[in-house]
XYZ file of C-alpha atoms in Angstrom:
276
model
C 123.366 13.458 62.467
C 123.716 17.147 63.347
C 127.121 18.289 64.513
C 126.923 19.336 68.209
C 127.698 23.003 68.868
C 131.065 23.568 70.541
C 131.101 25.204 73.919
C 132.359 28.822 74.202
C 135.627 27.393 75.523
C 135.997 25.223 72.402
C 139.155 23.159 72.788
C 140.214 24.224 76.234
C 140.315 26.862 78.921
C 143.430 28.443 80.399
C 143.950 27.347 84.002
C 147.482 28.588 84.641
C 150.451 30.425 83.134
C 152.200 27.283 81.813
C 152.619 27.369 77.986
C 153.520 23.665 77.627
C 150.042 22.599 76.540
C 149.275 25.552 74.279
C 149.569 24.935 70.562
C 147.280 27.756 69.342
C 145.328 30.425 71.205
C 142.555 32.904 70.361
C 141.325 36.085 72.022
C 139.664 39.325 70.923
C 142.087 42.014 69.804
C 140.665 44.435 72.345
C 141.669 42.064 75.161
C 145.163 41.562 73.671
C 145.660 45.341 73.719
C 144.706 45.447 77.381
C 146.783 42.446 78.374
C 149.971 43.317 76.459
C 150.276 47.145 76.322
C 154.089 46.822 76.094
C 153.812 44.913 72.821
C 150.633 46.239 71.181
C 149.215 49.799 71.197
C 146.343 51.373 69.276
C 147.204 54.984 68.511
C 144.443 56.654 66.549
C 144.195 54.778 63.296
C 147.541 53.006 63.817
C 148.040 49.670 65.517
C 151.705 49.546 66.601
C 153.602 46.294 67.244
C 156.266 47.455 69.687
C 159.808 46.275 70.265
C 160.108 43.928 73.262
C 160.617 45.642 76.627
C 164.190 46.037 77.801
C 163.839 43.316 80.434
C 163.158 40.736 77.728
C 165.077 41.678 74.539
C 164.624 39.216 71.633
C 161.256 38.271 73.052
C 157.869 39.536 72.103
C 155.656 38.467 69.224
C 155.983 38.247 65.410
C 152.888 39.713 63.788
C 152.276 38.535 60.188
C 150.000 40.858 58.207
C 149.438 42.711 54.968
C 149.568 45.939 56.925
C 145.956 46.898 57.561
C 142.800 45.673 59.350
C 139.253 46.833 60.111
C 139.095 46.790 63.902
C 135.834 45.059 64.805
C 134.670 45.770 61.222
C 134.357 49.539 61.857
C 137.718 51.239 62.321
C 140.332 51.053 59.588
C 143.763 50.661 61.136
C 147.262 50.617 59.655
C 149.852 48.280 61.245
C 153.413 49.144 61.964
C 156.145 46.897 63.287
C 154.702 43.840 61.559
C 156.275 41.287 59.212
C 155.019 40.735 55.711
C 152.660 37.794 55.422
C 153.992 36.829 51.959
C 157.663 37.214 51.087
C 160.068 36.381 48.334
C 163.448 34.762 49.077
C 166.373 34.652 46.628
C 169.226 33.181 48.600
C 169.960 30.570 51.230
C 170.842 33.355 53.696
C 167.389 34.839 53.057
C 165.885 31.440 53.752
C 167.860 30.991 56.983
C 166.892 34.423 58.280
C 163.290 33.815 57.385
C 163.209 30.448 59.120
C 164.557 32.133 62.263
C 161.879 34.799 61.978
C 159.079 32.222 61.896
C 160.384 29.830 64.549
C 161.830 32.030 67.320
C 158.776 34.003 68.527
C 155.075 33.290 68.787
C 153.258 34.202 65.564
C 150.191 36.497 65.669
C 147.510 36.874 62.999
C 144.491 39.193 63.052
C 141.144 38.183 61.519
C 137.564 39.378 61.646
C 134.757 36.933 62.568
C 130.967 37.063 62.639
C 130.020 34.521 65.293
C 126.180 34.456 64.961
C 125.240 35.002 61.327
C 126.381 36.801 58.237
C 124.619 39.993 59.274
C 125.909 40.150 62.852
C 128.658 42.518 64.029
C 132.251 41.683 63.227
C 134.846 41.178 65.973
C 138.572 41.189 65.420
C 140.424 38.266 66.952
C 144.157 37.569 67.428
C 145.344 34.078 66.666
C 148.575 33.240 68.537
C 150.668 30.344 67.153
C 153.072 28.833 69.680
C 155.950 27.862 67.445
C 157.802 26.478 70.491
C 155.245 23.699 70.937
C 156.656 20.451 69.410
C 153.513 19.687 67.390
C 153.309 23.127 65.751
C 157.045 23.385 65.232
C 157.131 19.896 63.718
C 154.437 20.797 61.144
C 156.227 23.945 60.059
C 159.658 22.369 59.900
C 158.362 19.300 58.128
C 156.657 21.459 55.512
C 159.808 23.401 54.893
C 162.089 20.384 54.781
C 159.755 18.357 52.519
C 159.444 21.046 49.872
C 163.197 21.518 49.712
C 163.851 17.803 49.256
C 161.224 17.531 46.520
C 162.199 20.411 44.182
C 165.919 19.703 43.704
C 167.112 23.281 43.674
C 164.269 24.737 41.646
C 161.963 27.590 42.530
C 159.000 26.836 44.841
C 156.286 28.456 46.994
C 155.107 27.153 50.340
C 152.071 28.393 52.251
C 150.970 27.677 55.804
C 147.218 28.023 56.466
C 145.268 28.275 59.752
C 141.803 28.919 58.386
C 140.310 25.549 59.008
C 141.542 25.175 62.596
C 140.213 28.663 63.475
C 136.877 28.008 61.756
C 136.412 24.856 63.813
C 136.966 26.823 66.992
C 133.875 28.878 66.531
C 130.251 27.656 66.620
C 128.577 26.409 63.422
C 127.280 29.301 61.301
C 130.220 31.571 62.155
C 131.900 33.324 59.246
C 135.588 34.201 58.901
C 135.297 37.594 57.184
C 139.056 37.874 56.583
C 140.037 34.220 56.664
C 142.750 34.768 54.048
C 144.674 36.738 56.720
C 145.226 33.484 58.625
C 148.063 32.296 56.449
C 151.628 33.109 55.520
C 153.835 32.042 52.643
C 157.288 32.354 51.195
C 158.416 31.978 47.584
C 161.972 30.788 46.930
C 163.280 31.958 43.548
C 166.270 29.912 42.403
C 168.515 30.653 39.420
C 167.620 27.343 37.727
C 167.450 27.673 33.923
C 164.260 25.579 33.568
C 161.686 25.625 36.399
C 159.104 23.457 34.764
C 157.538 22.266 37.996
C 157.230 25.825 39.302
C 155.815 27.194 36.058
C 153.052 24.590 36.054
C 152.235 25.026 39.748
C 153.512 21.681 40.873
C 156.046 23.260 43.280
C 153.385 25.401 44.993
C 152.274 23.615 48.149
C 150.008 24.439 51.101
C 150.279 23.054 54.647
C 147.024 23.199 56.624
C 148.320 23.483 60.200
C 146.304 21.661 62.852
C 146.328 21.948 66.665
C 144.337 22.420 69.818
C 143.024 25.984 70.248
C 143.083 27.569 73.693
C 140.522 30.205 74.504
C 142.223 33.210 76.135
C 139.094 35.326 76.374
C 138.713 36.477 79.955
C 135.567 37.594 81.796
C 136.923 37.863 85.397
C 139.873 39.664 87.016
C 141.350 36.263 87.927
C 141.256 35.037 84.322
C 142.690 38.369 83.128
C 145.674 38.029 85.505
C 146.308 34.413 84.407
C 146.078 35.355 80.736
C 148.526 38.154 81.218
C 151.042 35.890 82.883
C 150.491 33.300 80.208
C 151.217 35.717 77.335
C 154.288 37.123 79.024
C 155.568 33.581 79.616
C 154.936 32.627 75.997
C 156.715 35.695 74.622
C 159.877 35.347 76.646
C 163.179 35.262 74.669
C 163.793 31.923 73.002
C 166.780 32.139 70.599
C 168.988 35.212 70.526
C 169.890 36.071 67.000
C 173.081 37.605 65.593
C 172.586 37.048 61.885
C 168.936 38.135 61.804
C 167.821 40.867 59.459
C 164.493 42.310 60.638
C 164.310 44.883 57.887
C 164.322 42.199 55.184
C 160.855 40.914 56.046
C 159.208 43.806 57.864
C 157.036 46.631 56.525
C 158.854 49.884 55.799
C 156.975 51.364 58.759
C 158.506 48.801 61.149
C 159.918 50.010 64.459
C 163.702 49.705 64.610
C 165.614 48.393 67.600
C 165.607 44.565 67.525
C 169.468 44.497 67.621
C 170.437 42.640 70.757
C 173.671 41.453 72.391
C 173.629 37.902 71.343
C 174.822 34.420 72.160
C 175.842 31.649 69.667
C 172.907 29.984 67.908
C 172.046 26.327 67.844
C 171.547 24.589 64.493
C 168.341 25.628 62.774
C 167.822 22.162 61.383
C 167.259 20.744 64.847
C 166.877 23.569 67.398
C 166.040 22.823 71.014
C 162.409 23.091 71.936
C 161.609 24.934 75.185
C 157.945 25.339 75.850
C 157.720 25.963 79.550
């Protein structure tokens, strides 16, 4: 039996600025630039991820990327202010800072998609991952905690992948041109003398993250206004950090200035979840 084609809305349509029901969201990069000019700006051949506005320090988005993209398949752009998609950690402090990086702001990935056939024009989309949603947060934390408990102090690599959930969002026949950009990983290098499991690839795991995808594409002024309010609500400050090292995981072209006046942090092993 043929699989029915999903509607353009796919898993759901935005009806208000509440972020409680949003696990994942997709919208064209062009629309993200229009809706969030304080956070994303295209300057010539450079796409800049800006520091959060003064009225919401420690907020904003965490963009994970290799540092470049082809905007709509035509224009080569270099990213600044992003975080490295794949990192290497060598200490527990590195791990703690990295965990904070991943879990305290919405994650953003850019990918190119052909929605009609392999010869159609590419469009660049932004995937937004709401790490404050209990279902998404639970998958990431569970993946991190499980791999730690299974390797007993040895080296390991953990990868989180969103390709399948994004692929299922689009109609059948669509092609993810840069699907590999929809993932992030970290590799923890311990000082264990014999890392047999790591050497043989046993300690290299992948978590395929699942969730409901919300369509943030807007075609009317009313939808544009709601989407703007929604994104601003999602990117409000969550946890204020005082031990966080942005430079450790950002590109060398990152924009400085994420140092905030900060309040004490809750435990990272069981942080509060605030999604509204």
